[in-house]
mmCIF file of N, CA and C in Angstrom:
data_model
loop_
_atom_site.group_PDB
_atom_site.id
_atom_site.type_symbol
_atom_site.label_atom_id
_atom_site.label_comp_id
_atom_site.label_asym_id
_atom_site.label_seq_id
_atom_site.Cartn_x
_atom_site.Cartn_y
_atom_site.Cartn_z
ATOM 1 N N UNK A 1 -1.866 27.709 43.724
ATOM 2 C CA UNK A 1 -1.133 26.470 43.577
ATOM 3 C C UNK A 1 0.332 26.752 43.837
ATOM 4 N N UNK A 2 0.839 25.561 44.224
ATOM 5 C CA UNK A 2 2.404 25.607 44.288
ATOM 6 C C UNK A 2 3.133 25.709 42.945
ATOM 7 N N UNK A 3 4.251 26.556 43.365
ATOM 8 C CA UNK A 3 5.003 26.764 41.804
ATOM 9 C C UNK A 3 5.722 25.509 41.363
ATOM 10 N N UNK A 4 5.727 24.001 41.952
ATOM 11 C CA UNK A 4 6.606 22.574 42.150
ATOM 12 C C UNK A 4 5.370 21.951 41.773
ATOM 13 N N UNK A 5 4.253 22.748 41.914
ATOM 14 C CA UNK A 5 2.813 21.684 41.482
ATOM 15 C C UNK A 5 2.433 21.896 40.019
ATOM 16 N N UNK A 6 2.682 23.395 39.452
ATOM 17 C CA UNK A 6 2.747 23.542 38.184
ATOM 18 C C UNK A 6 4.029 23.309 37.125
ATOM 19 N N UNK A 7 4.901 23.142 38.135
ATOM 20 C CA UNK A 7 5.633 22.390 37.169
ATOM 21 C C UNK A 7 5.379 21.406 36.980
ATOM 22 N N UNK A 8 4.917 20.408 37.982
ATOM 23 C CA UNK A 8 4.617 18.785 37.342
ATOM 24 C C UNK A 8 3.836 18.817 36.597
ATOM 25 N N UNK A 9 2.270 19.877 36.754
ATOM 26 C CA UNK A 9 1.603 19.337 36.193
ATOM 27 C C UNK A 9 1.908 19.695 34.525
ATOM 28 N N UNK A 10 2.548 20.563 34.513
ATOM 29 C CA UNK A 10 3.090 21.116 32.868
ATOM 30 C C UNK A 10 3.843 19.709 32.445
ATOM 31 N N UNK A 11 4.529 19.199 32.982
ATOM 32 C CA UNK A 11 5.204 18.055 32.554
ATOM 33 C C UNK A 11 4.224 16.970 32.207
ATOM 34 N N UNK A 12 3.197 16.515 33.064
ATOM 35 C CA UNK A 12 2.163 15.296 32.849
ATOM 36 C C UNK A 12 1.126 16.303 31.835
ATOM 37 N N UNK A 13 1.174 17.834 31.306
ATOM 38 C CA UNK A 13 0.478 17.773 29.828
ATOM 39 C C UNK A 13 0.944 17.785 28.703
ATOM 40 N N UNK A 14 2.548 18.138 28.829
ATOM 41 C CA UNK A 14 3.538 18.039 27.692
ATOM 42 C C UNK A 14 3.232 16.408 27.794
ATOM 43 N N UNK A 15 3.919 15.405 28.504
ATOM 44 C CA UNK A 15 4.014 13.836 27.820
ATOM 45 C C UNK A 15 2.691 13.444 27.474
ATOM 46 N N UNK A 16 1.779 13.824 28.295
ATOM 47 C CA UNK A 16 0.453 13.098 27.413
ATOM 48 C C UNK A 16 0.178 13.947 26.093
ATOM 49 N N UNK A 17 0.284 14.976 26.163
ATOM 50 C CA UNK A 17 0.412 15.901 24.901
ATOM 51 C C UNK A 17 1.153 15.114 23.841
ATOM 52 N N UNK A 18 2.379 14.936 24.017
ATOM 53 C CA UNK A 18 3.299 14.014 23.309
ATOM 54 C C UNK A 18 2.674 12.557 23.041
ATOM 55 N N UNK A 19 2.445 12.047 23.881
ATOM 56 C CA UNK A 19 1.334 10.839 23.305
ATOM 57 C C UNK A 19 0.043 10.630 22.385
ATOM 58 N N UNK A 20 -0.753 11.719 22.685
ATOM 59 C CA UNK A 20 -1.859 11.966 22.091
ATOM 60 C C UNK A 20 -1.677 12.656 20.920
ATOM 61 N N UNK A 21 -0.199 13.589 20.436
ATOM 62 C CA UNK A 21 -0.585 14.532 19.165
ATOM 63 C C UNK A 21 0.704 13.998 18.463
ATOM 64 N N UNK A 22 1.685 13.437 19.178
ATOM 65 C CA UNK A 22 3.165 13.466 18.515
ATOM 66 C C UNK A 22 3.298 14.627 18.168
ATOM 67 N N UNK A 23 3.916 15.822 19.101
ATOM 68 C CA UNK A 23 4.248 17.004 18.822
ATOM 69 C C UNK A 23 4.600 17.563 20.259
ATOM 70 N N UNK A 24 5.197 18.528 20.327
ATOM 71 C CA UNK A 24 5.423 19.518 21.763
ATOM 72 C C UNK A 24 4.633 20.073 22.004
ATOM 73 N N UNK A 25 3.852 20.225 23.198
ATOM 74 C CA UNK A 25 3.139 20.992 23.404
ATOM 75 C C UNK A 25 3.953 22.566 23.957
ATOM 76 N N UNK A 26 5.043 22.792 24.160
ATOM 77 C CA UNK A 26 5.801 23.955 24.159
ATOM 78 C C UNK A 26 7.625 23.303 23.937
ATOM 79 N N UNK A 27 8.086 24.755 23.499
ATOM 80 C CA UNK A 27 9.699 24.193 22.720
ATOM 81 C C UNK A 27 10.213 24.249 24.055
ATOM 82 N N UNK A 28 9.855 25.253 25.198
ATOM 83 C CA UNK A 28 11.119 24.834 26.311
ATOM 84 C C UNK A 28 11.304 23.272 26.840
ATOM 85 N N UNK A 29 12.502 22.887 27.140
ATOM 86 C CA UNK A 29 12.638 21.508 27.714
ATOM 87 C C UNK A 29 13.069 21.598 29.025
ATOM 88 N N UNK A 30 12.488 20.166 29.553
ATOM 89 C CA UNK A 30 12.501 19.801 31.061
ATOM 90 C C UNK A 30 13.605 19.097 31.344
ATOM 91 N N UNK A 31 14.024 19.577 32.751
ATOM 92 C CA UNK A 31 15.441 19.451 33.374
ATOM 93 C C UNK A 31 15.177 18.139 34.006
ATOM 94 N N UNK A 32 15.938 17.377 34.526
ATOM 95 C CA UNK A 32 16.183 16.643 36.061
ATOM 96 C C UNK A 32 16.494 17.012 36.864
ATOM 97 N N UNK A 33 15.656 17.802 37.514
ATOM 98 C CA UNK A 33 15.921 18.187 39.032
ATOM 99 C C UNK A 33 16.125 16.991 39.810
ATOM 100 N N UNK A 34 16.372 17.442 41.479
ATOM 101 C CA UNK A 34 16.081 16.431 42.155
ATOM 102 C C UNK A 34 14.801 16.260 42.761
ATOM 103 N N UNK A 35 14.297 17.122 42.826
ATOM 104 C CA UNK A 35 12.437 16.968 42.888
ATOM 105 C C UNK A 35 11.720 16.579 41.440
ATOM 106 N N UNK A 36 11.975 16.157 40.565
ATOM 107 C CA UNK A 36 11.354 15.885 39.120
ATOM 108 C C UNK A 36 12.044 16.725 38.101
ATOM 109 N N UNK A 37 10.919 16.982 36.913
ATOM 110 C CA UNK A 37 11.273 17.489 35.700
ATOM 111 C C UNK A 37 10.829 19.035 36.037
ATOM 112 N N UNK A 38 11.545 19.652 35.508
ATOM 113 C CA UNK A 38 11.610 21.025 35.747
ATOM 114 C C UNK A 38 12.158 21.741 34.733
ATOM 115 N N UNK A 39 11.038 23.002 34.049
ATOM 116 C CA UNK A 39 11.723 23.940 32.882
ATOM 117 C C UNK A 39 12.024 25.200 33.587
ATOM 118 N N UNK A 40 13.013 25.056 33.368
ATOM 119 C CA UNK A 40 14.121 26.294 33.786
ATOM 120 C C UNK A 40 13.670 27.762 33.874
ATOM 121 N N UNK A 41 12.596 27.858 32.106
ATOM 122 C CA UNK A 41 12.363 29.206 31.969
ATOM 123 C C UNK A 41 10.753 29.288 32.751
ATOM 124 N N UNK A 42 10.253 28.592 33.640
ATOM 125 C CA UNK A 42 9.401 28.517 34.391
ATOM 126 C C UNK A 42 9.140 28.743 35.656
ATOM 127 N N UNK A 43 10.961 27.945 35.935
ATOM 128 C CA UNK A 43 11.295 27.762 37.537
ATOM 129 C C UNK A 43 11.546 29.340 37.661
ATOM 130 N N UNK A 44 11.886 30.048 36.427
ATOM 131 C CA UNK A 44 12.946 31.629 36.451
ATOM 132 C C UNK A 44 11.850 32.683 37.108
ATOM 133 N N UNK A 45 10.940 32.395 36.654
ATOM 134 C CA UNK A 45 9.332 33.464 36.422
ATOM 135 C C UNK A 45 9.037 33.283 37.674
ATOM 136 N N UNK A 46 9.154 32.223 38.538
ATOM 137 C CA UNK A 46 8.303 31.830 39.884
ATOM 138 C C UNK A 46 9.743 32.056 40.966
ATOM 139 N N UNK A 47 10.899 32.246 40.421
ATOM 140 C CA UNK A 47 12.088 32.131 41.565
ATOM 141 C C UNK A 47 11.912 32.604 43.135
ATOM 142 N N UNK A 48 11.734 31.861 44.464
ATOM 143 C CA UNK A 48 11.734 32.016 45.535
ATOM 144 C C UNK A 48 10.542 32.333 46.151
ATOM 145 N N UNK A 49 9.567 31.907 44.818
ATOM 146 C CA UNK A 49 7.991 31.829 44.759
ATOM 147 C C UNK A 49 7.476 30.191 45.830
ATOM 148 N N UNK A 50 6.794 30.465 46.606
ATOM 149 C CA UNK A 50 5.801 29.020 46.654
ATOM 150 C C UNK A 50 4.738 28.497 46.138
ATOM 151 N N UNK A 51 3.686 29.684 46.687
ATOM 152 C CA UNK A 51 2.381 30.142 46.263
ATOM 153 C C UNK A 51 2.515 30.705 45.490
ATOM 154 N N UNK A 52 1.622 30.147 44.241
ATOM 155 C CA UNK A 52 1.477 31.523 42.849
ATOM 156 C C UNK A 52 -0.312 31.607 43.059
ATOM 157 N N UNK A 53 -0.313 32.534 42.359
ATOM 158 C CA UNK A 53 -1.918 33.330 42.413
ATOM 159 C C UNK A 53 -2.281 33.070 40.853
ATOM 160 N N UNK A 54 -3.678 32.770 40.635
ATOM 161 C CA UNK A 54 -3.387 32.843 38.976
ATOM 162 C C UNK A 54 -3.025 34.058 38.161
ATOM 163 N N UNK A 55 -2.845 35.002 38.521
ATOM 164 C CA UNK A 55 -2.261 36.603 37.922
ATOM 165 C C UNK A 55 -0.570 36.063 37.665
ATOM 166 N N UNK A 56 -0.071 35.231 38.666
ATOM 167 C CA UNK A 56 1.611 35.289 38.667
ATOM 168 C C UNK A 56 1.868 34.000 37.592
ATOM 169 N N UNK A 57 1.190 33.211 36.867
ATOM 170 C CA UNK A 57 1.339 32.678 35.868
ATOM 171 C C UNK A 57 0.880 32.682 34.522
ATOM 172 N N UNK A 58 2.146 33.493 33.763
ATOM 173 C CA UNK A 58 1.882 33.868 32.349
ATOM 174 C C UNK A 58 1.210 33.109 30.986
ATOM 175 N N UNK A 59 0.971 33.357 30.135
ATOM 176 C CA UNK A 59 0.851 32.949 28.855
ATOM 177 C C UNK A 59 -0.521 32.769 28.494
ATOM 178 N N UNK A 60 -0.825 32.521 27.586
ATOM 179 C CA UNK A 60 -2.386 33.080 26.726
ATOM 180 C C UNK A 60 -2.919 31.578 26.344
ATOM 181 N N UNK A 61 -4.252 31.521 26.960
ATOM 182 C CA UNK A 61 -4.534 30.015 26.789
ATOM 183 C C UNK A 61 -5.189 30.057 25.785
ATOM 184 N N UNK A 62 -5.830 31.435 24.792
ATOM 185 C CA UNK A 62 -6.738 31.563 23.457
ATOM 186 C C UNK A 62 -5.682 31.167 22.543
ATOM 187 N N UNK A 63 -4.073 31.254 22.364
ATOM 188 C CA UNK A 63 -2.903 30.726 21.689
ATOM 189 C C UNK A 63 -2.981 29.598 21.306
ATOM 190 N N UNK A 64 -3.301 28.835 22.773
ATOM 191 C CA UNK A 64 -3.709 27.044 22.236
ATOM 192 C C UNK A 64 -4.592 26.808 21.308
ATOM 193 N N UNK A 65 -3.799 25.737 20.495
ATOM 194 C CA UNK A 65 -4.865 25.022 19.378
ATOM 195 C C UNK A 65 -5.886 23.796 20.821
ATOM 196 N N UNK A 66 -6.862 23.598 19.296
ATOM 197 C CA UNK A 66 -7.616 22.389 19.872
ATOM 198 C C UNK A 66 -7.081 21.525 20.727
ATOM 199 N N UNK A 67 -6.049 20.662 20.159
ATOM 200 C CA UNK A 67 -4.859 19.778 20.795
ATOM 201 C C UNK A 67 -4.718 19.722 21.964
ATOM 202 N N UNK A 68 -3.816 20.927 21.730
ATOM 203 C CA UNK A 68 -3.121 21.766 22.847
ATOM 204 C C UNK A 68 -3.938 21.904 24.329
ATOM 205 N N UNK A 69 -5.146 22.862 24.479
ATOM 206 C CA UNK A 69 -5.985 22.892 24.856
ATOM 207 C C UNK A 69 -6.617 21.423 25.563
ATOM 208 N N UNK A 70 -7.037 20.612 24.663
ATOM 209 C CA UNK A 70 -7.367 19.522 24.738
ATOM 210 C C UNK A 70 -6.610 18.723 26.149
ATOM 211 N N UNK A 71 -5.181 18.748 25.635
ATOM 212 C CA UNK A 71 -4.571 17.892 26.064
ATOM 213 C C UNK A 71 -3.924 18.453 27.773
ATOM 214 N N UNK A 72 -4.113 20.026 27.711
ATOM 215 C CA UNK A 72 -4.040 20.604 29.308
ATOM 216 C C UNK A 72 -5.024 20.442 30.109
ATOM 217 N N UNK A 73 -6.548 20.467 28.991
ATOM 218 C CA UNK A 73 -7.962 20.521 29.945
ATOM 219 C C UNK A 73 -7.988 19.132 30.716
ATOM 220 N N UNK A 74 -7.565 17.899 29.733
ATOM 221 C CA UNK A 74 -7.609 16.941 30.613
ATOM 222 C C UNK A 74 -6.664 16.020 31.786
ATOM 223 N N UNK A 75 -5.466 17.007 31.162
ATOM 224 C CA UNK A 75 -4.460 16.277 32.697
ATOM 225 C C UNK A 75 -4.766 17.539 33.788
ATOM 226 N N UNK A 76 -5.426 18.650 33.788
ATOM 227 C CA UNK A 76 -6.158 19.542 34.587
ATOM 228 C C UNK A 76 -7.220 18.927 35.708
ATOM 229 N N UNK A 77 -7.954 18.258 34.628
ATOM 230 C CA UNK A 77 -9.040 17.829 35.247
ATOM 231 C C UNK A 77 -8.633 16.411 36.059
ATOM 232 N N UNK A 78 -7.860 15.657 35.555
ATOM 233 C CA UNK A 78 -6.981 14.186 36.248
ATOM 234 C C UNK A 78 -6.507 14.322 37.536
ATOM 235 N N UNK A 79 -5.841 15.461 37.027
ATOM 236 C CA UNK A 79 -4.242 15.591 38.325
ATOM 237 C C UNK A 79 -4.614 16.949 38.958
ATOM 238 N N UNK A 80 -5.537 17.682 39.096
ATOM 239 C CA UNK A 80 -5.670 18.758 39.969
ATOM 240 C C UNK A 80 -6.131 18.053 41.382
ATOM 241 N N UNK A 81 -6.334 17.079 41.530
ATOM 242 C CA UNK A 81 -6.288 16.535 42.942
ATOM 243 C C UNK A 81 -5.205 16.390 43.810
ATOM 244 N N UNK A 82 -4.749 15.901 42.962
ATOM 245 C CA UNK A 82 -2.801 15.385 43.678
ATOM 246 C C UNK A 82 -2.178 17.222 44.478
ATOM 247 N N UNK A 83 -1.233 16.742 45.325
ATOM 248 C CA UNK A 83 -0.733 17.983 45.777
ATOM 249 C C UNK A 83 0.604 17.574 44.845
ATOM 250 N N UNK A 84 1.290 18.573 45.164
ATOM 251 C CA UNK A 84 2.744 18.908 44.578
ATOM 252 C C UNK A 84 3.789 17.629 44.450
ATOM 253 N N UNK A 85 3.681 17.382 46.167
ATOM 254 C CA UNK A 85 4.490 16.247 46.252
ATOM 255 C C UNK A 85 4.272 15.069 45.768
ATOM 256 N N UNK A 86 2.890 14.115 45.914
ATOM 257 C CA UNK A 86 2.329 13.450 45.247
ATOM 258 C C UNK A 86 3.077 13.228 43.821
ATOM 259 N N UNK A 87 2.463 15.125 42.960
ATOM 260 C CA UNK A 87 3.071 14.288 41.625
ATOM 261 C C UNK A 87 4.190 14.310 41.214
ATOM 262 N N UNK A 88 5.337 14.788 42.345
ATOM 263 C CA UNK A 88 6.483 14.901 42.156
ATOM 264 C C UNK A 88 6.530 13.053 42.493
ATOM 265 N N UNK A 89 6.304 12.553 43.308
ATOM 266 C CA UNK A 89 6.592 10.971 43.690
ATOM 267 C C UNK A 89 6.237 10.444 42.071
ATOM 268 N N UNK A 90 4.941 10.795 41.535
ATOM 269 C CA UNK A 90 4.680 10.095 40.357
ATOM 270 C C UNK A 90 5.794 10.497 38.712
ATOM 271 N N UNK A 91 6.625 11.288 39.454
ATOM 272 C CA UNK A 91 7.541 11.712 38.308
ATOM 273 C C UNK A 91 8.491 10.668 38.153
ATOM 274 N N UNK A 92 8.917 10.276 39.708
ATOM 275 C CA UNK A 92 10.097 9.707 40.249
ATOM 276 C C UNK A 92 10.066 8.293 40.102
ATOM 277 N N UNK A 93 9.657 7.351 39.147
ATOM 278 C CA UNK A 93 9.262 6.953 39.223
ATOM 279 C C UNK A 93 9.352 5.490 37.963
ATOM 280 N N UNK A 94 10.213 4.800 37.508
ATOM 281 C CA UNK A 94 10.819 4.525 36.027
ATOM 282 C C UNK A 94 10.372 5.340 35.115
ATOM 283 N N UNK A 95 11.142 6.183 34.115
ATOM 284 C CA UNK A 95 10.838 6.482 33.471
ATOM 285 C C UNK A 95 11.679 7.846 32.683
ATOM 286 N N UNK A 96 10.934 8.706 32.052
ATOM 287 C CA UNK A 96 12.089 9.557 31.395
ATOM 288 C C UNK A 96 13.098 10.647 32.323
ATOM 289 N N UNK A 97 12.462 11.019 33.524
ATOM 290 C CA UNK A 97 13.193 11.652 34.682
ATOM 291 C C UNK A 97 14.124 10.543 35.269
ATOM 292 N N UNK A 98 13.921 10.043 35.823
ATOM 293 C CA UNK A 98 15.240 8.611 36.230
ATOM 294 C C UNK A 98 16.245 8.317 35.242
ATOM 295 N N UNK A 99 15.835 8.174 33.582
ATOM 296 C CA UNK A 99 16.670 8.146 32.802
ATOM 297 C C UNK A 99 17.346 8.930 32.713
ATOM 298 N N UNK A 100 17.086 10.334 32.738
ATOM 299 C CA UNK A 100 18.372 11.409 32.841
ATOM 300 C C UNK A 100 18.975 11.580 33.610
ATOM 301 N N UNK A 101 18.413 11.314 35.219
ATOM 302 C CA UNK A 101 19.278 11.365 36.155
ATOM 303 C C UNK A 101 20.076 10.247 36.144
ATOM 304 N N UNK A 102 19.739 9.202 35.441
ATOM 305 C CA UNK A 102 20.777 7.936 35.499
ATOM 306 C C UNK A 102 21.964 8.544 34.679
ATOM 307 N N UNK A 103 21.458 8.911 32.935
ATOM 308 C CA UNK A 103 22.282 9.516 32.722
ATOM 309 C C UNK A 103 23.557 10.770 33.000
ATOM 310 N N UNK A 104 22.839 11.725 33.775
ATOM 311 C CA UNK A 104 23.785 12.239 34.285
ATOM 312 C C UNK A 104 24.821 12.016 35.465
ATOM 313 N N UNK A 105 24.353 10.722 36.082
ATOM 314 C CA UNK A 105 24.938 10.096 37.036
ATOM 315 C C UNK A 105 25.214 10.571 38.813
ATOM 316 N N UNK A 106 23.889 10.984 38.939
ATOM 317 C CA UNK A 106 23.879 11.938 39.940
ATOM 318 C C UNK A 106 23.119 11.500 41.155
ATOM 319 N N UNK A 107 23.261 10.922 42.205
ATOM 320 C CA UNK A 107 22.502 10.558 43.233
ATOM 321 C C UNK A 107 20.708 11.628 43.625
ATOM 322 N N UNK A 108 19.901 11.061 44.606
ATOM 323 C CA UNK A 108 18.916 11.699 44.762
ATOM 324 C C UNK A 108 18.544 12.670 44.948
ATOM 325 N N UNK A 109 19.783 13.317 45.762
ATOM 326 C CA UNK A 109 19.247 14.552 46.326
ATOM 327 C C UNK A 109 20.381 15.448 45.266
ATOM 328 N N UNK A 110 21.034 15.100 44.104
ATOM 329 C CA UNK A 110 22.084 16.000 43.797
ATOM 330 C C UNK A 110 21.672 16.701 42.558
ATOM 331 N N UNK A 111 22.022 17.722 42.251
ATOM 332 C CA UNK A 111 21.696 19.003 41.523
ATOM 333 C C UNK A 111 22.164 18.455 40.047
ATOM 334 N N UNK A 112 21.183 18.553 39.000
ATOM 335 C CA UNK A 112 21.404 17.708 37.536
ATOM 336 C C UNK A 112 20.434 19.031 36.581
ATOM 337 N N UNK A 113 20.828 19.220 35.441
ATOM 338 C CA UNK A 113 20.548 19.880 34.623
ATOM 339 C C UNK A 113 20.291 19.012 33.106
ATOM 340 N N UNK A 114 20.493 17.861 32.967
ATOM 341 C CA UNK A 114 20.323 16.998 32.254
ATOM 342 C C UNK A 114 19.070 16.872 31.430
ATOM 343 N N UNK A 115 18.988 17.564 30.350
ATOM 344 C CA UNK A 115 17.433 17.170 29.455
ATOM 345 C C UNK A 115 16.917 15.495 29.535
ATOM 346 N N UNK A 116 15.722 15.985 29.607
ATOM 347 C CA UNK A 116 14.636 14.953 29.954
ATOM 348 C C UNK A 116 14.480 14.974 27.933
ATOM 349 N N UNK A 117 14.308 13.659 27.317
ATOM 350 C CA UNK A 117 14.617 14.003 25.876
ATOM 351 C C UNK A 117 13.412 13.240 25.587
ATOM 352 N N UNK A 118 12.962 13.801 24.571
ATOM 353 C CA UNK A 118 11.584 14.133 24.175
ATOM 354 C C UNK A 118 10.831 12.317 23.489
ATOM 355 N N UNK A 119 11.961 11.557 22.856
ATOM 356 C CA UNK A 119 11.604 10.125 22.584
ATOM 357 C C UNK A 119 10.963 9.504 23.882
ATOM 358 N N UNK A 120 11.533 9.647 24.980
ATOM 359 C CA UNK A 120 11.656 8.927 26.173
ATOM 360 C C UNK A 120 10.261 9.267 26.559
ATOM 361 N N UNK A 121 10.286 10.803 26.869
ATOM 362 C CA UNK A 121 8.934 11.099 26.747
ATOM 363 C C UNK A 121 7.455 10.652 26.247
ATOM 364 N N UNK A 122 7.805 11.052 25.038
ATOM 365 C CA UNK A 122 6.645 10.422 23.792
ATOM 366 C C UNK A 122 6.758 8.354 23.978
ATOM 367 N N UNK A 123 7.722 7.657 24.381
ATOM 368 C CA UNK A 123 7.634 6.421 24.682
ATOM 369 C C UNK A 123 6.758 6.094 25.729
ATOM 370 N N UNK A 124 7.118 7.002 26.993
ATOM 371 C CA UNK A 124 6.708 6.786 28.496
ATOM 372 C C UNK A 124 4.927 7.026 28.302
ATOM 373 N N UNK A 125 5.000 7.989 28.183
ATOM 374 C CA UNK A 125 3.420 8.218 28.012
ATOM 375 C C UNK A 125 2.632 7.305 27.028
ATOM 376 N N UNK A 126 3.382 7.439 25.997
ATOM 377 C CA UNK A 126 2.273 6.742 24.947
ATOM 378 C C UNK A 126 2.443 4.976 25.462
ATOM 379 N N UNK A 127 2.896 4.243 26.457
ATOM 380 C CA UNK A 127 2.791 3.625 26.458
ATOM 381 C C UNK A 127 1.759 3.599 28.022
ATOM 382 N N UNK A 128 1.714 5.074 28.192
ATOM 383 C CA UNK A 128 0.624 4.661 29.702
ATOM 384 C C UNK A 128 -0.554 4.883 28.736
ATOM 385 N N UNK A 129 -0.837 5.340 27.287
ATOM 386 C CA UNK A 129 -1.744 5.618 27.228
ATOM 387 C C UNK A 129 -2.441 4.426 25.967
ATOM 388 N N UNK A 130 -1.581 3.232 25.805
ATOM 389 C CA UNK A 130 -1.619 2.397 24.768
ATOM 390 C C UNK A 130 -1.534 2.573 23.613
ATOM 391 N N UNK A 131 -0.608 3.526 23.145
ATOM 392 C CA UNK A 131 -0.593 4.143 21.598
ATOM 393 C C UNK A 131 0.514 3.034 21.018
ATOM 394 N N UNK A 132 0.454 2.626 19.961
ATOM 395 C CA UNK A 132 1.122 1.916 19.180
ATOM 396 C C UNK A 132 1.754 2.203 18.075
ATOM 397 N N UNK A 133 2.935 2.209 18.433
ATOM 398 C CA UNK A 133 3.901 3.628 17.725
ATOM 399 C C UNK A 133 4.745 2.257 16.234
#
């Protein structure tokens, strides 16, 4: 997979994660790039990477709780169709990435470091997913 495809898709299991558990599914936070949401200490591990192999992406999936687990197996199973770009378009799209880039005030193609903040998040999703907060 592309290292721009696992970032999205980490992003669409953190917010549904956030919808479904009210909780983080990990403490690092997502940037506003100009291609989408992007965690920094992710983009660092894959730097000047395209193609990753599953060996070149870290971390222990026996760590995950039920939840957790839960909530990767099924935006896995959703969004492993989409290519990169795709769910970069579906990032772009109203919502908590546009809000930061609004906030930081930065045109499309321009370089933003701006946290994507975690309400916006937990709003956006839980309202694709009908939760009634």
């Amino acid at each position: 997979m592309s290292a721009m495809k696992l970032q999205k898709l980490c992003y669409f299991a953190y917010g549904y994660h956030m919808a479904w558990e009210d909780r983080q599914l990990f403490p690092e936070r997502f940037e506003a790039w100009a291609n989408g949401p992007v965690v920094w200490e992710l983009y660092d591990q894959h730097r000047g990477r395209y193609r990753l192999a599953k060996s070149d992406i870290q971390g222990d999936a026996a760590a995950l709780d039920d939840g957790e687990r839960d909530s990767v197996n099924v935006v896995l199973e959703n969004f492993r169709s989409y290519d990169a770009h795709e769910l970069s378009a579906m990032t772009h799209q109203p919502g908590p990435w546009l809000e930061a880039r609004k906030r930081a005030g930065v045109t499309d193609l321009q370089r933003s470091n701006e946290e994507l903040w975690d309400e916006e998040i937990a709003d956006f999703f839980g309202a694709l997913v009908g939760r009634e907060d």
